[in-house]
Tab-separated table of C-alpha atoms and ligand atoms in Angstrom:
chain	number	residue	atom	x	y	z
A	47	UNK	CA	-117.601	48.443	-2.887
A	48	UNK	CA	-115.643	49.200	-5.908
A	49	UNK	CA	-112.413	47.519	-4.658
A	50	UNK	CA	-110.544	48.452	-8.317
A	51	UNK	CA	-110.995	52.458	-7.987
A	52	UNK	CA	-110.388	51.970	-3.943
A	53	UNK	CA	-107.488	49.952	-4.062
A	54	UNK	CA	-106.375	53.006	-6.817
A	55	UNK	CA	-107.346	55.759	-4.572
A	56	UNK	CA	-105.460	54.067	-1.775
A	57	UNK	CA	-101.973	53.509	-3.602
A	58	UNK	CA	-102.062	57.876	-4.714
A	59	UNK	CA	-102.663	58.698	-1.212
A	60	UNK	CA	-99.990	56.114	0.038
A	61	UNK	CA	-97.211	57.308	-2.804
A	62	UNK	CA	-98.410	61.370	-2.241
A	63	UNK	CA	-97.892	60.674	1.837
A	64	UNK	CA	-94.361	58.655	0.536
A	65	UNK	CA	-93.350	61.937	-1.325
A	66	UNK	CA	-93.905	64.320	1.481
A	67	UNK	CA	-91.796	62.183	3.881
A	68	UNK	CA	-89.135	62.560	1.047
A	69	UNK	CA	-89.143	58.648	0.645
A	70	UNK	CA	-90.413	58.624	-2.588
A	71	UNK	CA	-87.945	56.087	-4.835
A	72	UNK	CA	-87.147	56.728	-8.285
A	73	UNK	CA	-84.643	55.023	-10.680
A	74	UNK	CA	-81.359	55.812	-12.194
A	75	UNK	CA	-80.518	54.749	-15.454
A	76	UNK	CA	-77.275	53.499	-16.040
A	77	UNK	CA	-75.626	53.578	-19.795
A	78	UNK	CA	-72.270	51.933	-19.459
A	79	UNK	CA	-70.226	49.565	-17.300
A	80	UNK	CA	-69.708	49.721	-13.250
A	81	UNK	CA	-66.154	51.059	-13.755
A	82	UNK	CA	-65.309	53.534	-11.381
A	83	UNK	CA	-66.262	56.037	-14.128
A	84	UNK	CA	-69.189	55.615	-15.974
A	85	UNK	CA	-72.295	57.033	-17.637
A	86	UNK	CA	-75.237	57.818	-15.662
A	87	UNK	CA	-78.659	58.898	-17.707
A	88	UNK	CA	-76.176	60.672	-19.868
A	89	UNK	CA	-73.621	62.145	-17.805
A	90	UNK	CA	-69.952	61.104	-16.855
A	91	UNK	CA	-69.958	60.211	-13.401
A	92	UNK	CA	-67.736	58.870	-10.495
A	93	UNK	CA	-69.284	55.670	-9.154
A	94	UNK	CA	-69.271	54.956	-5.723
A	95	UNK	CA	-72.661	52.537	-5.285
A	96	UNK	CA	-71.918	49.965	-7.021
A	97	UNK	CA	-71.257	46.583	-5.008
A	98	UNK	CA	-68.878	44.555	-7.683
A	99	UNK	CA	-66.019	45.673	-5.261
A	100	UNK	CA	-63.678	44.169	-6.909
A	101	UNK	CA	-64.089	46.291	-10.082
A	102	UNK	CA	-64.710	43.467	-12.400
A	103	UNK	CA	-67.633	44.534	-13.853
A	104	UNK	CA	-66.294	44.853	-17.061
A	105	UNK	CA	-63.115	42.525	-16.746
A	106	UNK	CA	-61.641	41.891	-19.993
A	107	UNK	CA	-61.606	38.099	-19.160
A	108	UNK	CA	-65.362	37.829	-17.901
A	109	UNK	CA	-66.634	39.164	-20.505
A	110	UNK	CA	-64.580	37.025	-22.917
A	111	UNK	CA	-65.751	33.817	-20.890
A	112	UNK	CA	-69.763	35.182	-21.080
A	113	UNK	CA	-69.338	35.460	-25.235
A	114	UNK	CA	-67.695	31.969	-25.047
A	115	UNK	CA	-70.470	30.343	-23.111
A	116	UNK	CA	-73.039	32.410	-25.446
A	117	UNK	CA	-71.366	30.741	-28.583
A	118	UNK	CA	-71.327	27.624	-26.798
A	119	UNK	CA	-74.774	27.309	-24.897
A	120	UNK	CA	-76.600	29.832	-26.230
A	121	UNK	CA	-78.827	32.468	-23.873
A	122	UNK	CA	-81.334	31.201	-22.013
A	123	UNK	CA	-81.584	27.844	-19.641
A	124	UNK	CA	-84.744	26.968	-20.646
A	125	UNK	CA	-85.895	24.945	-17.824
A	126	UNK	CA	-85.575	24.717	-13.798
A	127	UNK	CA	-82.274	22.641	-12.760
A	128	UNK	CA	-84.576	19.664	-12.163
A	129	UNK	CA	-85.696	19.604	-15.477
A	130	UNK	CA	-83.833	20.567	-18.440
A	131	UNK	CA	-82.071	23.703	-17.384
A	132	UNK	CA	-79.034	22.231	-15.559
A	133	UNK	CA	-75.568	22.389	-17.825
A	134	UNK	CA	-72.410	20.789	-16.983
A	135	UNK	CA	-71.642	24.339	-16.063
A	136	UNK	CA	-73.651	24.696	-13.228
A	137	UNK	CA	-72.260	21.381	-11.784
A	138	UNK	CA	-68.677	23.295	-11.760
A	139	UNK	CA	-69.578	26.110	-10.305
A	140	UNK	CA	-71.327	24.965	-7.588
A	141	UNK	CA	-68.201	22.054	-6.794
A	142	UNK	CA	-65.926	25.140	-6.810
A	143	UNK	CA	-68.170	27.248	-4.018
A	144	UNK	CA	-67.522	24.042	-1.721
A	145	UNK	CA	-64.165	23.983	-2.355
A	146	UNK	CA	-63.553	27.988	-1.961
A	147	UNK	CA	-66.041	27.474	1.170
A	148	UNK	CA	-64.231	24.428	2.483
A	149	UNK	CA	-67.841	22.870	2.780
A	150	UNK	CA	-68.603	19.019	1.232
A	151	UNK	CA	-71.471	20.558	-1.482
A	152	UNK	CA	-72.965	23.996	-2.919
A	153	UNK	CA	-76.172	24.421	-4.309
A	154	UNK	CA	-76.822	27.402	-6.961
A	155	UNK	CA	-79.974	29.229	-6.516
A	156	UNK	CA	-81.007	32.287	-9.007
A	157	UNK	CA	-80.249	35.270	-6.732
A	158	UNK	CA	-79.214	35.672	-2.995
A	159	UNK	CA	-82.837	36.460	-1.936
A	160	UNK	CA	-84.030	33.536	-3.227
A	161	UNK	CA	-81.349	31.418	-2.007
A	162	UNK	CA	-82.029	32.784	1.649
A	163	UNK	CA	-85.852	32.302	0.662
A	164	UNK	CA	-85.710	29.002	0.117
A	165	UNK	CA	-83.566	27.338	2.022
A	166	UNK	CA	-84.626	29.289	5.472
A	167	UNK	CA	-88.857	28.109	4.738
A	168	UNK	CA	-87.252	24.377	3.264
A	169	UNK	CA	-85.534	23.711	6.687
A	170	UNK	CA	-87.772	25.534	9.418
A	171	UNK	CA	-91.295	25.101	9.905
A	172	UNK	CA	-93.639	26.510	12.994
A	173	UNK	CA	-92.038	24.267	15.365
A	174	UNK	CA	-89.069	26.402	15.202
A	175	UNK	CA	-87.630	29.449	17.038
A	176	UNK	CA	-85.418	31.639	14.568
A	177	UNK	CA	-82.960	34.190	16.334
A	178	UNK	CA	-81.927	37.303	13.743
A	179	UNK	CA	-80.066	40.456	14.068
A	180	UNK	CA	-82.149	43.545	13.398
A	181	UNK	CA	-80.204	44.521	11.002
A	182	UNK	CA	-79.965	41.586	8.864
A	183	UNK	CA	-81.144	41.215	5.076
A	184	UNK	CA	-85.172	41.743	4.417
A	185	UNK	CA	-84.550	38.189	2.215
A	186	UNK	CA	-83.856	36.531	5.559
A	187	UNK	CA	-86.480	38.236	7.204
A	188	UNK	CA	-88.876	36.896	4.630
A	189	UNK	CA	-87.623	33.661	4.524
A	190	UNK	CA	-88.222	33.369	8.159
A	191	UNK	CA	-91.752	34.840	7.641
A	192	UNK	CA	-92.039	32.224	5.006
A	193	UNK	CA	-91.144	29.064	7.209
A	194	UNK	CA	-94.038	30.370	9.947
A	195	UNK	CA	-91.490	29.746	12.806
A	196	UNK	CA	-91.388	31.865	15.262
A	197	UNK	CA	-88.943	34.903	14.721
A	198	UNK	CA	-86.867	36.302	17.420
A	199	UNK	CA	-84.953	39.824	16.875
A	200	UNK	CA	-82.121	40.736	19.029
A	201	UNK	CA	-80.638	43.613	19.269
A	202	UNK	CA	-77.594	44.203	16.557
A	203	UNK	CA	-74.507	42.262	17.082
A	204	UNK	CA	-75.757	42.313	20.773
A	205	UNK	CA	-74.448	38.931	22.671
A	206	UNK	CA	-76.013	39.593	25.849
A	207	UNK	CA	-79.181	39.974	24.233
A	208	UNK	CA	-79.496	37.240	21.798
A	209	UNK	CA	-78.009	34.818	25.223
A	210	UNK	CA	-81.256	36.608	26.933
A	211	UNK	CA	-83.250	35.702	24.161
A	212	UNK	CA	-82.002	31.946	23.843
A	213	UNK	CA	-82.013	31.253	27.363
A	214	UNK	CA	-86.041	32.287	27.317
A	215	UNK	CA	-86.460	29.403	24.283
A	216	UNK	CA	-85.262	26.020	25.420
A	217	UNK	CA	-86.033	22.431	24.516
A	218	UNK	CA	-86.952	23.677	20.899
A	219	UNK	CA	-85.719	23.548	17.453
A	220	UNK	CA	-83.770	26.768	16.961
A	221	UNK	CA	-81.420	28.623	14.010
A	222	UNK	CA	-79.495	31.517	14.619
A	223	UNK	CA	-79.257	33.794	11.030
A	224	UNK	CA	-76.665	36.393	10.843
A	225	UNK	CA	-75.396	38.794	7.925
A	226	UNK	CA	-71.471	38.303	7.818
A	227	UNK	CA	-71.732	42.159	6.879
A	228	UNK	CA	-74.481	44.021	7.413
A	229	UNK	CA	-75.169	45.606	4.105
A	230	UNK	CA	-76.329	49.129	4.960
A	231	UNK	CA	-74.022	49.365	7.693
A	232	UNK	CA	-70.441	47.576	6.261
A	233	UNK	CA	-70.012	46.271	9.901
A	234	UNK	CA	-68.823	42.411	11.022
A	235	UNK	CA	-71.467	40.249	12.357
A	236	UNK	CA	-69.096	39.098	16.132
A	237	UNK	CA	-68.660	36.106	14.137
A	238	UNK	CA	-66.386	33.870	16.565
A	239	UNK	CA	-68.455	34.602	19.691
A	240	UNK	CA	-71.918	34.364	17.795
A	241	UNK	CA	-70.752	30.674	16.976
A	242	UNK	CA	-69.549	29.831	20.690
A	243	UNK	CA	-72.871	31.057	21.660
A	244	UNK	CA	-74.527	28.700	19.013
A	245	UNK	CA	-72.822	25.854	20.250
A	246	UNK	CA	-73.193	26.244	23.867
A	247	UNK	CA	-77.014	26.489	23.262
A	248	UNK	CA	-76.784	23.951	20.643
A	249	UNK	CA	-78.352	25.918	17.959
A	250	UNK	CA	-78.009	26.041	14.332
A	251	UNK	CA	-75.220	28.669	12.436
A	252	UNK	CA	-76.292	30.305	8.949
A	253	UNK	CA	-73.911	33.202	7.884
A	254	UNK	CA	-75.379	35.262	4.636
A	255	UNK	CA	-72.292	36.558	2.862
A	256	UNK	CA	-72.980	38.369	0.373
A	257	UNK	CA	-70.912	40.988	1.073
A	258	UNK	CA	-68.038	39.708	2.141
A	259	UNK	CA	-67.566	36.476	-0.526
A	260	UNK	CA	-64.371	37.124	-2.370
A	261	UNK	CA	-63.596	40.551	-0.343
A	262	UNK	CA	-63.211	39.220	3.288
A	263	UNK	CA	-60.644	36.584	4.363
A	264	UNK	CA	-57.006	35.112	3.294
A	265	UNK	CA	-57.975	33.706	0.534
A	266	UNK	CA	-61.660	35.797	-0.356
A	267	UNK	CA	-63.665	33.344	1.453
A	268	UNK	CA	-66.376	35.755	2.903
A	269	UNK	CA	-66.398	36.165	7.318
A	270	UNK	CA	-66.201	32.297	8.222
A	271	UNK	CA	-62.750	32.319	6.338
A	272	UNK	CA	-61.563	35.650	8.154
A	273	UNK	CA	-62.936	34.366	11.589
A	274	UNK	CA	-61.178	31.176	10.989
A	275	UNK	CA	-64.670	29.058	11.621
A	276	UNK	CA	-64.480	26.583	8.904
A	277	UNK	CA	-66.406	23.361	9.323
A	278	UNK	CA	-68.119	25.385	12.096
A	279	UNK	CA	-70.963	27.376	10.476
A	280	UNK	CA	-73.351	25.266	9.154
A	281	UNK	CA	-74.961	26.900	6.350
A	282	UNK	CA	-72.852	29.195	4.279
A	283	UNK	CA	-74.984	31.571	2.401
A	284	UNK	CA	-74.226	33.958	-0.448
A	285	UNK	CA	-74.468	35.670	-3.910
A	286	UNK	CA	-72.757	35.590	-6.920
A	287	UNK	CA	-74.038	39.363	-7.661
A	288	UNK	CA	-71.547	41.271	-5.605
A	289	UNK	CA	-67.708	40.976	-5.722
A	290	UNK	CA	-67.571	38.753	-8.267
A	291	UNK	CA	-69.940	40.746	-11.221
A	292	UNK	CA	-72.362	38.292	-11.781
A	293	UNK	CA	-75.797	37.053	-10.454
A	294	UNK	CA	-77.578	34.102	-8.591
A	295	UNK	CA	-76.991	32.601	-5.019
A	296	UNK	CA	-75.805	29.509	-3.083
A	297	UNK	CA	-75.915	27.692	-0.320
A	298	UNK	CA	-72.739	25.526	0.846
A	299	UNK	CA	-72.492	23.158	3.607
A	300	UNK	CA	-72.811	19.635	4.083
A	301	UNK	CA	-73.891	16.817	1.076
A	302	UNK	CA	-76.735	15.855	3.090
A	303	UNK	CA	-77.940	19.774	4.000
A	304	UNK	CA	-77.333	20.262	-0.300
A	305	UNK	CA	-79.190	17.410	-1.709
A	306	UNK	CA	-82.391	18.071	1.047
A	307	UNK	CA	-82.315	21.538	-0.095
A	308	UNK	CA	-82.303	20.356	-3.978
A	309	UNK	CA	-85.887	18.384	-3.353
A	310	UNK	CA	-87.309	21.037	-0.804
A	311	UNK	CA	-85.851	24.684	-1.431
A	312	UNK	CA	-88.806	25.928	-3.465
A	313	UNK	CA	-87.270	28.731	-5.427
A	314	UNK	CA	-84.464	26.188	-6.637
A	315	UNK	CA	-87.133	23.588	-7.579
A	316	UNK	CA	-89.481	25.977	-9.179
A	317	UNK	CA	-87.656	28.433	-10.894
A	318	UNK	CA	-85.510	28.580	-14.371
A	319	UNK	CA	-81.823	28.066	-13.503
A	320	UNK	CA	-79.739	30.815	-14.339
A	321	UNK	CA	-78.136	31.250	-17.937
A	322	UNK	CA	-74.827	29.595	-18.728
A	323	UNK	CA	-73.229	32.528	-19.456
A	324	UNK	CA	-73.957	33.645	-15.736
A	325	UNK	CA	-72.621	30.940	-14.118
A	326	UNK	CA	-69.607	30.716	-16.325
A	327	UNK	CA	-69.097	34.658	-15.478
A	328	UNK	CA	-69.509	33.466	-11.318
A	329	UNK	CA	-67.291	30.376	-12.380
A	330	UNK	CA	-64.460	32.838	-13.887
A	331	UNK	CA	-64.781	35.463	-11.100
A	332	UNK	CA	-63.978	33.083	-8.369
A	333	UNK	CA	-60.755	31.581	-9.921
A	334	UNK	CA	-59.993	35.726	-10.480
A	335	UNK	CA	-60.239	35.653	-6.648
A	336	UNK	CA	-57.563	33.173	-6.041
A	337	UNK	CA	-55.178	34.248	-8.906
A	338	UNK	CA	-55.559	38.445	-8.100
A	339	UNK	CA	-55.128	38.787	-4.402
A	340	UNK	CA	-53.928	42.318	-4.654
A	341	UNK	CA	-57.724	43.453	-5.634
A	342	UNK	CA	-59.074	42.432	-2.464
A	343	UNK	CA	-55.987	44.010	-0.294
A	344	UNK	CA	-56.420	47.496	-2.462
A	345	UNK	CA	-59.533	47.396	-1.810
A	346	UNK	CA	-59.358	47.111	1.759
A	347	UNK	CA	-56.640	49.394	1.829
A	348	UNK	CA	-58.693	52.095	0.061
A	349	UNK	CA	-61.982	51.843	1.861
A	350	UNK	CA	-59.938	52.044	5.393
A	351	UNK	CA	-58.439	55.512	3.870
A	352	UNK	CA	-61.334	56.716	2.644
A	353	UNK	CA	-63.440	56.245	6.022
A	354	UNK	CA	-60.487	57.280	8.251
A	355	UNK	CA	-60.688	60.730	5.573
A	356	UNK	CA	-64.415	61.064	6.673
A	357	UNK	CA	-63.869	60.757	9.739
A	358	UNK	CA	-61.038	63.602	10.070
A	359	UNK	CA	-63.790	65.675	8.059
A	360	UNK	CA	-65.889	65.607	10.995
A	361	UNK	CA	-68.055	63.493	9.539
A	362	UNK	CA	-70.143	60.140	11.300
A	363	UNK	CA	-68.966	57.526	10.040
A	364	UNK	CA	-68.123	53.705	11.636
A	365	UNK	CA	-64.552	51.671	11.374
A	366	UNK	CA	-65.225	48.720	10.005
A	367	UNK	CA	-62.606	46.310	7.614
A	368	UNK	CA	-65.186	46.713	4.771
A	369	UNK	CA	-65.408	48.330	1.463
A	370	UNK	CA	-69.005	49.784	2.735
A	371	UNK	CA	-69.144	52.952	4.631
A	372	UNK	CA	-72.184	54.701	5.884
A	373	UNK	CA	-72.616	58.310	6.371
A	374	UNK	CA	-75.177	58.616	8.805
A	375	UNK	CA	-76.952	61.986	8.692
A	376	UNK	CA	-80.354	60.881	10.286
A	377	UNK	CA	-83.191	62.762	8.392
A	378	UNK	CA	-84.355	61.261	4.852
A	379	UNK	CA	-84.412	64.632	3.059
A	380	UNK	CA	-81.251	65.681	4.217
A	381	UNK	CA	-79.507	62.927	2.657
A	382	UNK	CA	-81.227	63.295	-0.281
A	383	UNK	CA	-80.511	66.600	-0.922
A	384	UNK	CA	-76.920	65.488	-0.022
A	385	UNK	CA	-76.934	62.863	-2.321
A	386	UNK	CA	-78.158	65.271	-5.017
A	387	UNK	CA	-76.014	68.130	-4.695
A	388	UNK	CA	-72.839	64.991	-4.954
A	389	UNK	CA	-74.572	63.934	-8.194
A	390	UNK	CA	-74.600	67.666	-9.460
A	391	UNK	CA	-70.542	67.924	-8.664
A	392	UNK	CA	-70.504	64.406	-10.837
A	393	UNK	CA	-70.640	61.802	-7.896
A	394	UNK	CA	-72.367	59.097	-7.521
A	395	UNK	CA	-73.546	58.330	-3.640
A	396	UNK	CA	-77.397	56.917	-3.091
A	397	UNK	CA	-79.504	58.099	0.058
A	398	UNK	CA	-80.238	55.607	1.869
A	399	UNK	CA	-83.444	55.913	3.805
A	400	UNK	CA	-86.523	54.000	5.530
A	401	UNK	CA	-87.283	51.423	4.918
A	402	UNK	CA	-84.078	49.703	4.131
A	403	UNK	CA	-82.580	51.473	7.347
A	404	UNK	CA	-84.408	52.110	10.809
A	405	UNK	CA	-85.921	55.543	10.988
A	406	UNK	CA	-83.531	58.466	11.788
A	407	UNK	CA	-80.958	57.007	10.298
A	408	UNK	CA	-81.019	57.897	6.667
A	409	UNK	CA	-77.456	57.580	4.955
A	410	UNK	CA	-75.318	58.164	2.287
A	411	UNK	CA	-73.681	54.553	1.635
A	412	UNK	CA	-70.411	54.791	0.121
A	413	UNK	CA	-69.408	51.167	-2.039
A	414	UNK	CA	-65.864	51.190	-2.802
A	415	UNK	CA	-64.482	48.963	-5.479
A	416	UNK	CA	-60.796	47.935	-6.225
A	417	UNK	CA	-60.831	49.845	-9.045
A	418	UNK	CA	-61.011	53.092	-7.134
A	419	UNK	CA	-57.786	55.211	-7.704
A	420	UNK	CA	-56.575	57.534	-4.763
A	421	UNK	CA	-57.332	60.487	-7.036
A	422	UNK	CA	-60.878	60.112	-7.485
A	423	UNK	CA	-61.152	59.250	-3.515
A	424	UNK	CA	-59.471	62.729	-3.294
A	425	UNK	CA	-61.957	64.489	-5.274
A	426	UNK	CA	-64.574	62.785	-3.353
A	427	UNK	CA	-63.396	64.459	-0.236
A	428	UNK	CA	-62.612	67.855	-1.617
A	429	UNK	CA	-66.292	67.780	-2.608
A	430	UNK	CA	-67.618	65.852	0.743
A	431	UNK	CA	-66.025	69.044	2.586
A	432	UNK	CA	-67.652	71.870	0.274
A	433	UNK	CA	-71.329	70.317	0.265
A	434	UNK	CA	-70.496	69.101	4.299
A	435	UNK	CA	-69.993	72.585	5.211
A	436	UNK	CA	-73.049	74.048	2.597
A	437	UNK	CA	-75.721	71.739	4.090
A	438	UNK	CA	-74.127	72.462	7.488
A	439	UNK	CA	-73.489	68.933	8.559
A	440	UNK	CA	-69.513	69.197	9.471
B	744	PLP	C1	-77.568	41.599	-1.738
B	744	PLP	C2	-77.883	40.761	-0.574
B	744	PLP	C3	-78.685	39.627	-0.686
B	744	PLP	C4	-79.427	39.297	-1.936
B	744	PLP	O1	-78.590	38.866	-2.936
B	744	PLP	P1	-79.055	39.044	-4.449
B	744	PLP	O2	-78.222	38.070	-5.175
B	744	PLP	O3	-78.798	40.456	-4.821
B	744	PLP	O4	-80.513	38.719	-4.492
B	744	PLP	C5	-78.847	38.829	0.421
B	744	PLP	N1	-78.267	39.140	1.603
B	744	PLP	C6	-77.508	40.238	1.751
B	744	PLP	C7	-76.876	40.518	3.067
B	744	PLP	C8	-77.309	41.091	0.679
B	744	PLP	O5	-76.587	42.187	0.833
C-alpha cells in the first residue's frame, strides 16, 4: 500500500465532495484596518465580520502603546513564560484581568483556544463527567476531548435537560462548561439559573467569554458581570482577540486554580508567550473599557436596531443583547450566494455553514462594532431588502 498517493487521492475526493456540498472554504484577504470601512482584496468595503466590537482596531492610542512597547521590548518573546519569555508586562496584564474580573489571579495564555485547551485537559482527567452546551466553542469541545473525561452534551441553554443529564451522573467529579455567548448564535448562555443548577448539584462553573469581555456588563466585564455572579463562577475564561483588538487568552479565578494551571496547563507551559507589544495592546484596551463606556452602550444600542430592522424585513433573525446577529437561511449554498451577491453591492457578511453550525442552519452572521454609524446600517438594509427579495428569502 502506497499510503503517500492514497492518503493524496483521499484528500481530492474529500475537498471535490466538500465543493459540491458548497462547503468548500476559501480565504479573504484583507489590506487595511477593521474599521467599519476597509479594503478587502482590493476593494472598499463595509465591514460587518469583524469581532473587535468595539471598533478599536486601529485606535489611535493602541497603536501608539504597540510602537512604544516595540521601541521598548522589541518583537518577539523569545521564550515560554516559564523560561525567558515573561516581561513585567505580562505580570500587569494579567493582575488587571483579576481585578476587571473581580477574581484573586489571571493567567495569560496565547489565544482563547489554547487557554480553553489547556486548562479544561490540566484540571479533568477520565475520572470526570464534563456537561457542555451543544453549541459551545469547538476549543472547549477539544479540550474536553483532550482531558479523556467523559463528555456530556445537553441540549442548548436547555435546564431541564442538562438537570436530566446531572441527575443520571452522581457521586462523580463533574464541570459544567458554558459559552457566555454563543458565538455563531449571539445568544446568552441562562447564566443565573445554569449556576443555581451548578450549585445544587455541586458541580464546577467555567464561563468562556470571549464574546462578551468588555461588551457585556456595567462595567465590560463579560456575562458573570451582567448576571451579577461574581465570586460565583469559578473559572472565568476568555480572549484578548475580540473587543479589545488584540490576541491571546486567560483564565481568572482563584490564586490557587492560577498557580496549578501555571505548572499543569500545557499550552501555557509549552508554548512562547505572546509578544510585549500584544499584551501591552490587551493591557491598553481594557483601561479603554473603563474610561469609554459610551462604546459599549452604542454598540448595544446599534446591534438591537439593526436586528429589530431585520426582523421588520421579514427576515429570521433572534433577540438577543449582543452585537452578533445570525441570519438563519438553512441551506449552505444559499447563504453563500447571499453572502456573495452582499460582497458584490460592497458588504461584507460571511456564510456561515457546517461545520461551525449544525446542518440546516447555514447563516449569514452579522458582527457589529461601535464604530458602526446609523448610515452604513441603513445601507445595509436597503441592500438586505433588494438581494432578500432577489434570492426570494423575504
Ligand atoms: C473566539 C473564541 C474562542 C477562541 O479565542 P481565540 O483567542 O480566537 O483563540 C474561544 N471561545 C469562544 C466562545 C470564541 O468565540
Amino acid at each position: 500500500m502506497n499510503s503517500r498517493n492514497d492518503l493524496m487521492e483521499r484528500l481530492s475526493d474529500w475537498l471535490a465532495e466538500t465543493k459540491a456540498q458548497g462547503l468548500y472554504r476559501e480565504l479573504k484577504y484583507l489590506e487595511a484596518p477593521q474599521t467599519a470601512r476597509t479594503l478587502l482584496q482590493g476593494r472598499e468595503i463595509l465591514l460587518l465580520a469583524s469581532n473587535s466590537y468595539l471598533g478599536l482596531a486601529d485606535e489611535p492610542l493602541l497603536k501608539e502603546a504597540a510602537h512604544q512597547a516595540i521601541r521598548q521590548y522589541g518583537v518577539g518573546a523569545g521564550g515560554s513564560r516559564l523560561t525567558t519569555g515573561s516581561y513585567r508586562v505580562h505580570q500587569l496584564l494579567e493582575q488587571q484581568l483579576a481585578e476587571f474580573k473581580l477574581t484573586e489571579a489571571a493567567l495569560l495564555f496565547n489565544t482563547g483556544y489554547m487557554a480553553n485547551l489547556g486548562t479544561i485537559a490540566a484540571l479533568t482527567d477520565r475520572d470526570w463527567v464534563i456537561f457542555c452546551d451543544r453549541l459551545n466553542h469547538a476549543s472547549i469541545i477539544d479540550g474536553c476531548r483532550l482531558s479523556g473525561a467523559k463528555l456530556v452534551i445537553y441540549k442548548h441553554c436547555d435546564l431541564r435537560d442538562l438537570e436530566k443529564k446531572l441527575q443520571r451522573y452522581q457521586g462523580t467529579a463533574r464541570l459544567l462548561v458554558t459559552d457566555g455567548v454563543f458565538s455563531m448564535d449571539g445568544d446568552l448562555a441562562p447564566l443565573d439559573q445554569l449556576v443555581s443548577l451548578a450549585k445544587k448539584h455541586q458541580v464546577l462553573t467555567m464561563v468562556d467569554d470571549a464574546h462578551a469581555t468588555g461588551v457585556l456588563g456595567a462595567h465590560g466585564g463579560g456575562t458573570v458581570e451582567y448576571f451579577g455572579l461574581q465570586d460565583q463562577v469559578e473559572i472565568q475564561m476568555g480572549t484578548l482577540s475580540k473587543a479589545l483588538a488584540s490576541e491571546g487568552g486567560y483564565v481568572a479565578g482563584k490564586q490557587v486554580l492560577i498557580d496549578y494551571l501555571r505548572h499543569r496547563a500545557k499550552s501555557f507551559v509549552y508554548s512562547t508567550a505572546l509578544a510585549p507589544a500584544t499584551v501591552v495592546v490587551a493591557s491598553r484596551a481594557l483601561e479603554l473599557v473603563r474610561e469609554r463606556p459610551e462604546l459599549r452602550s452604542e454598540l448595544l444600542e446599534k446591534a438591537a436596531w439593526l436586528r429589530q430592522s431585520l426582523r421588520e424585513l421579514g427576515f429570521q433573525v433572534n433577540q438577543a443583547p449582543t452585537p452578533i446577529i445570525p441570519l438563519l437561511l438553512g441551506d449552505a449554498s444559499l447563504a453563500v450566494r447571499f453572502s456573495e451577491r452582499l460582497l458584490e453591492e460592497g458588504i461584507y457578511v460571511p456564510a456561515i455553514r457546517p461545520p461551525t453550525v449544525p446542518s440546516g442552519t447555514s447563516r449569514l452572521r452579522f458582527s457589529l462594532m461601535a464604530t458602526h454609524t446609523f448610515a452604513e446600517l441603513e445601507l445595509v438594509l436597503m441592500k438586505m431588502k433588494l438581494i432578500g427579495r432577489e434570492l426570494g428569502v423575504i
